[in-house]
């Protein structure tokens, strides 16, 4: 359906693709992977014609419809979410617009002379609209929006009043309703809660078109894709299977390439040693010349590319008391909406509690109450003895001083730290070399999240409260964070939609329900096994 034939592409001084080739066939669900800046978004833009390769060609079969979702959703306002989604449904939305115009024309007294021809055209258009499933369109649009966690009120309200994250869901819903022959999805799992993520996962599993997508959620990728294309060093390499299989195959290929490289280096060293030893002897001149020519003809094996891996180790945190936080008879409401009505909860030292619940259950509110960012209407929230709190909240990224550089931000937080230790900290969180001189205002969402995380973890608290800490983080940084937090000796209370993160780090589950908190000993994996569901309200 889509072919990339020997494409080359350069952005400024950076070579993104060098005579690279790949194909997307009918029914394939492909995960596109590669380090940040490797060219994943550029590849999408070349397929959609927004950019062109410097050399080579991108071939899209005639008649193939393409739906492209990316993070840049643009302005949306003046219409309901349902109308905005229906407007993106491809041919049927154009037919619906004509049908609406013809209905207005039939009611226009100034066009009474044209009534017969308008009615005739209305019948033709109505037949086409029916054939395209137009009368079921609104119901399907509402179904998709409900799957992405929209309430009826949000569906009907002006889309302009929604936050950026919810507007992204509207843009995603447009593509899903369109059901094109090929879907290009650039980070569709960003900004989704766990319930929406699982709904989208099931939708894409049953979608019968071709799919090319990126995602920083390995579990999401694993369950959907049947092929992986890796961008690395300007080349496109295809691997059959899901993301986990790709990782195994890549590791095996690197091991084999390293062994091949080492064997060739040993052989070359032996040959060069012979040449150096006997080049001055006339009796060995023929043998020396023969070996020199042999070396000139050998195809040199390159060592495998070393992927930059980051790691972070916690300094030991001071020990807290056994009772870390205690909530007694807590009441909280926003307007008429009751969030908590007599909540009791005790979190003890070394517990790693993941907080689960449907949208609006009060997950973030619980974290705000625990950290003092919100106050209960009644009841008490008491931190235990010697508790040193660290809170990662989404709004923390907005509080960064845009005019400071990454390094200046770290210096301001830790004025007594040495330059070397701060540079090492920055490197652990993906800011190496000149990247520490970037102004905070130009940082991406992922870079801001990494900087806030670095500031919080350098002088470690013994009680970490994390609200969606993996939003915006790439897979490598997530892996580093999971590895670091696995070694963390303190207590954790966190909300996350990343199932790999949940399973790796939790040892207690707090499920918020209208009846109160259901508590489960054991982590997220045990919760899924015991309840038969991956998220509250959803059956596996």
mmCIF file with all atom_site columns, N, CA and C in Angstrom, residues 115-158:
data_model
loop_
_atom_site.group_PDB
_atom_site.id
_atom_site.type_symbol
_atom_site.label_atom_id
_atom_site.label_alt_id
_atom_site.label_comp_id
_atom_site.label_asym_id
_atom_site.label_entity_id
_atom_site.label_seq_id
_atom_site.pdbx_PDB_ins_code
_atom_site.Cartn_x
_atom_site.Cartn_y
_atom_site.Cartn_z
_atom_site.occupancy
_atom_site.B_iso_or_equiv
_atom_site.pdbx_formal_charge
_atom_site.auth_seq_id
_atom_site.auth_comp_id
_atom_site.auth_asym_id
_atom_site.auth_atom_id
_atom_site.pdbx_PDB_model_num
ATOM 1   N N  . UNK A 1 115 ? -36.921 24.466 -6.736 1.00 0.00 ? 115 UNK A N  1
ATOM 2   C CA . UNK A 1 115 ? -37.297 23.427 -5.780 1.00 0.00 ? 115 UNK A CA 1
ATOM 3   C C  . UNK A 1 115 ? -37.248 22.018 -6.360 1.00 0.00 ? 115 UNK A C  1
ATOM 4   N N  . UNK A 1 116 ? -37.739 21.839 -7.600 1.00 0.00 ? 116 UNK A N  1
ATOM 5   C CA . UNK A 1 116 ? -37.765 20.489 -8.188 1.00 0.00 ? 116 UNK A CA 1
ATOM 6   C C  . UNK A 1 116 ? -36.353 19.916 -8.323 1.00 0.00 ? 116 UNK A C  1
ATOM 7   N N  . UNK A 1 117 ? -35.435 20.738 -8.827 1.00 0.00 ? 117 UNK A N  1
ATOM 8   C CA . UNK A 1 117 ? -34.064 20.236 -9.017 1.00 0.00 ? 117 UNK A CA 1
ATOM 9   C C  . UNK A 1 117 ? -33.373 20.015 -7.666 1.00 0.00 ? 117 UNK A C  1
ATOM 10  N N  . UNK A 1 118 ? -33.697 20.886 -6.674 1.00 0.00 ? 118 UNK A N  1
ATOM 11  C CA . UNK A 1 118 ? -33.102 20.718 -5.333 1.00 0.00 ? 118 UNK A CA 1
ATOM 12  C C  . UNK A 1 118 ? -33.586 19.412 -4.703 1.00 0.00 ? 118 UNK A C  1
ATOM 13  N N  . UNK A 1 119 ? -34.905 19.148 -4.847 1.00 0.00 ? 119 UNK A N  1
ATOM 14  C CA . UNK A 1 119 ? -35.460 17.915 -4.270 1.00 0.00 ? 119 UNK A CA 1
ATOM 15  C C  . UNK A 1 119 ? -34.850 16.690 -4.940 1.00 0.00 ? 119 UNK A C  1
ATOM 16  N N  . UNK A 1 120 ? -34.685 16.784 -6.273 1.00 0.00 ? 120 UNK A N  1
ATOM 17  C CA . UNK A 1 120 ? -34.085 15.645 -7.009 1.00 0.00 ? 120 UNK A CA 1
ATOM 18  C C  . UNK A 1 120 ? -32.655 15.393 -6.512 1.00 0.00 ? 120 UNK A C  1
ATOM 19  N N  . UNK A 1 121 ? -31.882 16.491 -6.374 1.00 0.00 ? 121 UNK A N  1
ATOM 20  C CA . UNK A 1 121 ? -30.504 16.343 -5.895 1.00 0.00 ? 121 UNK A CA 1
ATOM 21  C C  . UNK A 1 121 ? -30.480 15.836 -4.450 1.00 0.00 ? 121 UNK A C  1
ATOM 22  N N  . UNK A 1 122 ? -31.437 16.326 -3.624 1.00 0.00 ? 122 UNK A N  1
ATOM 23  C CA . UNK A 1 122 ? -31.520 15.892 -2.237 1.00 0.00 ? 122 UNK A CA 1
ATOM 24  C C  . UNK A 1 122 ? -31.708 14.370 -2.168 1.00 0.00 ? 122 UNK A C  1
ATOM 25  N N  . UNK A 1 123 ? -32.559 13.823 -3.034 1.00 0.00 ? 123 UNK A N  1
ATOM 26  C CA . UNK A 1 123 ? -32.791 12.368 -3.054 1.00 0.00 ? 123 UNK A CA 1
ATOM 27  C C  . UNK A 1 123 ? -31.527 11.604 -3.386 1.00 0.00 ? 123 UNK A C  1
ATOM 28  N N  . UNK A 1 124 ? -30.735 12.135 -4.365 1.00 0.00 ? 124 UNK A N  1
ATOM 29  C CA . UNK A 1 124 ? -29.487 11.472 -4.766 1.00 0.00 ? 124 UNK A CA 1
ATOM 30  C C  . UNK A 1 124 ? -28.470 11.491 -3.602 1.00 0.00 ? 124 UNK A C  1
ATOM 31  N N  . UNK A 1 125 ? -28.356 12.678 -3.001 1.00 0.00 ? 125 UNK A N  1
ATOM 32  C CA . UNK A 1 125 ? -27.374 12.839 -1.924 1.00 0.00 ? 125 UNK A CA 1
ATOM 33  C C  . UNK A 1 125 ? -27.777 12.020 -0.698 1.00 0.00 ? 125 UNK A C  1
ATOM 34  N N  . UNK A 1 126 ? -29.091 12.007 -0.422 1.00 0.00 ? 126 UNK A N  1
ATOM 35  C CA . UNK A 1 126 ? -29.587 11.233 0.717  1.00 0.00 ? 126 UNK A CA 1
ATOM 36  C C  . UNK A 1 126 ? -29.286 9.740  0.540  1.00 0.00 ? 126 UNK A C  1
ATOM 37  N N  . UNK A 1 127 ? -29.440 9.243  -0.692 1.00 0.00 ? 127 UNK A N  1
ATOM 38  C CA . UNK A 1 127 ? -29.126 7.838  -0.980 1.00 0.00 ? 127 UNK A CA 1
ATOM 39  C C  . UNK A 1 127 ? -27.656 7.539  -0.763 1.00 0.00 ? 127 UNK A C  1
ATOM 40  N N  . UNK A 1 128 ? -26.820 8.472  -1.222 1.00 0.00 ? 128 UNK A N  1
ATOM 41  C CA . UNK A 1 128 ? -25.369 8.308  -1.038 1.00 0.00 ? 128 UNK A CA 1
ATOM 42  C C  . UNK A 1 128 ? -25.015 8.342  0.461  1.00 0.00 ? 128 UNK A C  1
ATOM 43  N N  . UNK A 1 129 ? -25.642 9.267  1.195  1.00 0.00 ? 129 UNK A N  1
ATOM 44  C CA . UNK A 1 129 ? -25.401 9.408  2.631  1.00 0.00 ? 129 UNK A CA 1
ATOM 45  C C  . UNK A 1 129 ? -25.772 8.127  3.372  1.00 0.00 ? 129 UNK A C  1
ATOM 46  N N  . UNK A 1 130 ? -26.907 7.538  2.977  1.00 0.00 ? 130 UNK A N  1
ATOM 47  C CA . UNK A 1 130 ? -27.367 6.300  3.607  1.00 0.00 ? 130 UNK A CA 1
ATOM 48  C C  . UNK A 1 130 ? -26.417 5.149  3.296  1.00 0.00 ? 130 UNK A C  1
ATOM 49  N N  . UNK A 1 131 ? -25.962 5.091  2.017  1.00 0.00 ? 131 UNK A N  1
ATOM 50  C CA . UNK A 1 131 ? -25.048 4.018  1.598  1.00 0.00 ? 131 UNK A CA 1
ATOM 51  C C  . UNK A 1 131 ? -23.726 4.082  2.359  1.00 0.00 ? 131 UNK A C  1
ATOM 52  N N  . UNK A 1 132 ? -23.298 5.297  2.715  1.00 0.00 ? 132 UNK A N  1
ATOM 53  C CA . UNK A 1 132 ? -22.031 5.466  3.447  1.00 0.00 ? 132 UNK A CA 1
ATOM 54  C C  . UNK A 1 132 ? -22.196 5.289  4.957  1.00 0.00 ? 132 UNK A C  1
ATOM 55  N N  . UNK A 1 133 ? -23.407 4.942  5.392  1.00 0.00 ? 133 UNK A N  1
ATOM 56  C CA . UNK A 1 133 ? -23.641 4.753  6.827  1.00 0.00 ? 133 UNK A CA 1
ATOM 57  C C  . UNK A 1 133 ? -23.762 6.058  7.580  1.00 0.00 ? 133 UNK A C  1
ATOM 58  N N  . UNK A 1 134 ? -24.204 7.108  6.864  1.00 0.00 ? 134 UNK A N  1
ATOM 59  C CA . UNK A 1 134 ? -24.252 8.443  7.462  1.00 0.00 ? 134 UNK A CA 1
ATOM 60  C C  . UNK A 1 134 ? -25.186 8.556  8.641  1.00 0.00 ? 134 UNK A C  1
ATOM 61  N N  . UNK A 1 135 ? -26.338 7.839  8.580  1.00 0.00 ? 135 UNK A N  1
ATOM 62  C CA . UNK A 1 135 ? -27.301 7.976  9.666  1.00 0.00 ? 135 UNK A CA 1
ATOM 63  C C  . UNK A 1 135 ? -26.815 7.318  10.959 1.00 0.00 ? 135 UNK A C  1
ATOM 64  N N  . UNK A 1 136 ? -25.844 6.441  10.821 1.00 0.00 ? 136 UNK A N  1
ATOM 65  C CA . UNK A 1 136 ? -25.261 5.820  12.024 1.00 0.00 ? 136 UNK A CA 1
ATOM 66  C C  . UNK A 1 136 ? -24.033 6.585  12.505 1.00 0.00 ? 136 UNK A C  1
ATOM 67  N N  . UNK A 1 137 ? -23.663 7.654  11.760 1.00 0.00 ? 137 UNK A N  1
ATOM 68  C CA . UNK A 1 137 ? -22.392 8.340  12.016 1.00 0.00 ? 137 UNK A CA 1
ATOM 69  C C  . UNK A 1 137 ? -22.342 8.973  13.407 1.00 0.00 ? 137 UNK A C  1
ATOM 70  N N  . UNK A 1 138 ? -23.403 9.670  13.785 1.00 0.00 ? 138 UNK A N  1
ATOM 71  C CA . UNK A 1 138 ? -23.386 10.333 15.086 1.00 0.00 ? 138 UNK A CA 1
ATOM 72  C C  . UNK A 1 138 ? -23.271 9.315  16.215 1.00 0.00 ? 138 UNK A C  1
ATOM 73  N N  . UNK A 1 139 ? -24.001 8.205  16.086 1.00 0.00 ? 139 UNK A N  1
ATOM 74  C CA . UNK A 1 139 ? -23.918 7.154  17.104 1.00 0.00 ? 139 UNK A CA 1
ATOM 75  C C  . UNK A 1 139 ? -22.516 6.591  17.210 1.00 0.00 ? 139 UNK A C  1
ATOM 76  N N  . UNK A 1 140 ? -21.853 6.401  16.061 1.00 0.00 ? 140 UNK A N  1
ATOM 77  C CA . UNK A 1 140 ? -20.485 5.889  16.069 1.00 0.00 ? 140 UNK A CA 1
ATOM 78  C C  . UNK A 1 140 ? -19.530 6.915  16.672 1.00 0.00 ? 140 UNK A C  1
ATOM 79  N N  . UNK A 1 141 ? -19.749 8.199  16.345 1.00 0.00 ? 141 UNK A N  1
ATOM 80  C CA . UNK A 1 141 ? -18.888 9.261  16.891 1.00 0.00 ? 141 UNK A CA 1
ATOM 81  C C  . UNK A 1 141 ? -18.995 9.297  18.416 1.00 0.00 ? 141 UNK A C  1
ATOM 82  N N  . UNK A 1 142 ? -20.214 9.161  18.921 1.00 0.00 ? 142 UNK A N  1
ATOM 83  C CA . UNK A 1 142 ? -20.411 9.173  20.372 1.00 0.00 ? 142 UNK A CA 1
ATOM 84  C C  . UNK A 1 142 ? -19.782 7.934  21.018 1.00 0.00 ? 142 UNK A C  1
ATOM 85  N N  . UNK A 1 143 ? -19.853 6.820  20.318 1.00 0.00 ? 143 UNK A N  1
ATOM 86  C CA . UNK A 1 143 ? -19.254 5.578  20.837 1.00 0.00 ? 143 UNK A CA 1
ATOM 87  C C  . UNK A 1 143 ? -17.742 5.718  20.974 1.00 0.00 ? 143 UNK A C  1
ATOM 88  N N  . UNK A 1 144 ? -17.108 6.321  19.945 1.00 0.00 ? 144 UNK A N  1
ATOM 89  C CA . UNK A 1 144 ? -15.656 6.516  19.983 1.00 0.00 ? 144 UNK A CA 1
ATOM 90  C C  . UNK A 1 144 ? -15.278 7.494  21.094 1.00 0.00 ? 144 UNK A C  1
ATOM 91  N N  . UNK A 1 145 ? -16.019 8.603  21.205 1.00 0.00 ? 145 UNK A N  1
ATOM 92  C CA . UNK A 1 145 ? -15.721 9.584  22.255 1.00 0.00 ? 145 UNK A CA 1
ATOM 93  C C  . UNK A 1 145 ? -15.916 8.983  23.646 1.00 0.00 ? 145 UNK A C  1
ATOM 94  N N  . UNK A 1 146 ? -16.961 8.169  23.809 1.00 0.00 ? 146 UNK A N  1
ATOM 95  C CA . UNK A 1 146 ? -17.185 7.504  25.102 1.00 0.00 ? 146 UNK A CA 1
ATOM 96  C C  . UNK A 1 146 ? -16.017 6.566  25.420 1.00 0.00 ? 146 UNK A C  1
ATOM 97  N N  . UNK A 1 147 ? -15.525 5.871  24.400 1.00 0.00 ? 147 UNK A N  1
ATOM 98  C CA . UNK A 1 147 ? -14.370 4.988  24.595 1.00 0.00 ? 147 UNK A CA 1
ATOM 99  C C  . UNK A 1 147 ? -13.138 5.745  25.057 1.00 0.00 ? 147 UNK A C  1
ATOM 100 N N  . UNK A 1 148 ? -13.037 7.022  24.629 1.00 0.00 ? 148 UNK A N  1
ATOM 101 C CA . UNK A 1 148 ? -11.910 7.868  25.033 1.00 0.00 ? 148 UNK A CA 1
ATOM 102 C C  . UNK A 1 148 ? -12.253 8.694  26.278 1.00 0.00 ? 148 UNK A C  1
ATOM 103 N N  . UNK A 1 149 ? -13.280 8.228  27.031 1.00 0.00 ? 149 UNK A N  1
ATOM 104 C CA . UNK A 1 149 ? -13.636 8.752  28.363 1.00 0.00 ? 149 UNK A CA 1
ATOM 105 C C  . UNK A 1 149 ? -14.350 10.103 28.358 1.00 0.00 ? 149 UNK A C  1
ATOM 106 N N  . UNK A 1 150 ? -14.996 10.484 27.235 1.00 0.00 ? 150 UNK A N  1
ATOM 107 C CA . UNK A 1 150 ? -15.794 11.706 27.225 1.00 0.00 ? 150 UNK A CA 1
ATOM 108 C C  . UNK A 1 150 ? -17.149 11.446 27.885 1.00 0.00 ? 150 UNK A C  1
ATOM 109 N N  . UNK A 1 151 ? -17.566 12.370 28.747 1.00 0.00 ? 151 UNK A N  1
ATOM 110 C CA . UNK A 1 151 ? -18.925 12.319 29.287 1.00 0.00 ? 151 UNK A CA 1
ATOM 111 C C  . UNK A 1 151 ? -19.881 12.905 28.247 1.00 0.00 ? 151 UNK A C  1
ATOM 112 N N  . UNK A 1 152 ? -21.191 12.672 28.411 1.00 0.00 ? 152 UNK A N  1
ATOM 113 C CA . UNK A 1 152 ? -22.173 13.245 27.489 1.00 0.00 ? 152 UNK A CA 1
ATOM 114 C C  . UNK A 1 152 ? -22.059 14.769 27.469 1.00 0.00 ? 152 UNK A C  1
ATOM 115 N N  . UNK A 1 153 ? -21.835 15.348 28.634 1.00 0.00 ? 153 UNK A N  1
ATOM 116 C CA . UNK A 1 153 ? -21.719 16.806 28.738 1.00 0.00 ? 153 UNK A CA 1
ATOM 117 C C  . UNK A 1 153 ? -20.535 17.324 27.918 1.00 0.00 ? 153 UNK A C  1
ATOM 118 N N  . UNK A 1 154 ? -19.399 16.617 27.994 1.00 0.00 ? 154 UNK A N  1
ATOM 119 C CA . UNK A 1 154 ? -18.206 17.039 27.237 1.00 0.00 ? 154 UNK A CA 1
ATOM 120 C C  . UNK A 1 154 ? -18.417 16.869 25.735 1.00 0.00 ? 154 UNK A C  1
ATOM 121 N N  . UNK A 1 155 ? -19.160 15.826 25.350 1.00 0.00 ? 155 UNK A N  1
ATOM 122 C CA . UNK A 1 155 ? -19.441 15.612 23.919 1.00 0.00 ? 155 UNK A CA 1
ATOM 123 C C  . UNK A 1 155 ? -20.237 16.777 23.336 1.00 0.00 ? 155 UNK A C  1
ATOM 124 N N  . UNK A 1 156 ? -21.179 17.314 24.143 1.00 0.00 ? 156 UNK A N  1
ATOM 125 C CA . UNK A 1 156 ? -22.077 18.368 23.654 1.00 0.00 ? 156 UNK A CA 1
ATOM 126 C C  . UNK A 1 156 ? -21.456 19.756 23.763 1.00 0.00 ? 156 UNK A C  1
ATOM 127 N N  . UNK A 1 157 ? -20.493 19.925 24.683 1.00 0.00 ? 157 UNK A N  1
ATOM 128 C CA . UNK A 1 157 ? -19.928 21.249 24.938 1.00 0.00 ? 157 UNK A CA 1
ATOM 129 C C  . UNK A 1 157 ? -18.994 21.714 23.834 1.00 0.00 ? 157 UNK A C  1
ATOM 130 N N  . UNK A 1 158 ? -18.689 23.018 23.845 1.00 0.00 ? 158 UNK A N  1
ATOM 131 C CA . UNK A 1 158 ? -17.782 23.614 22.860 1.00 0.00 ? 158 UNK A CA 1
ATOM 132 C C  . UNK A 1 158 ? -16.392 23.013 23.029 1.00 0.00 ? 158 UNK A C  1
#
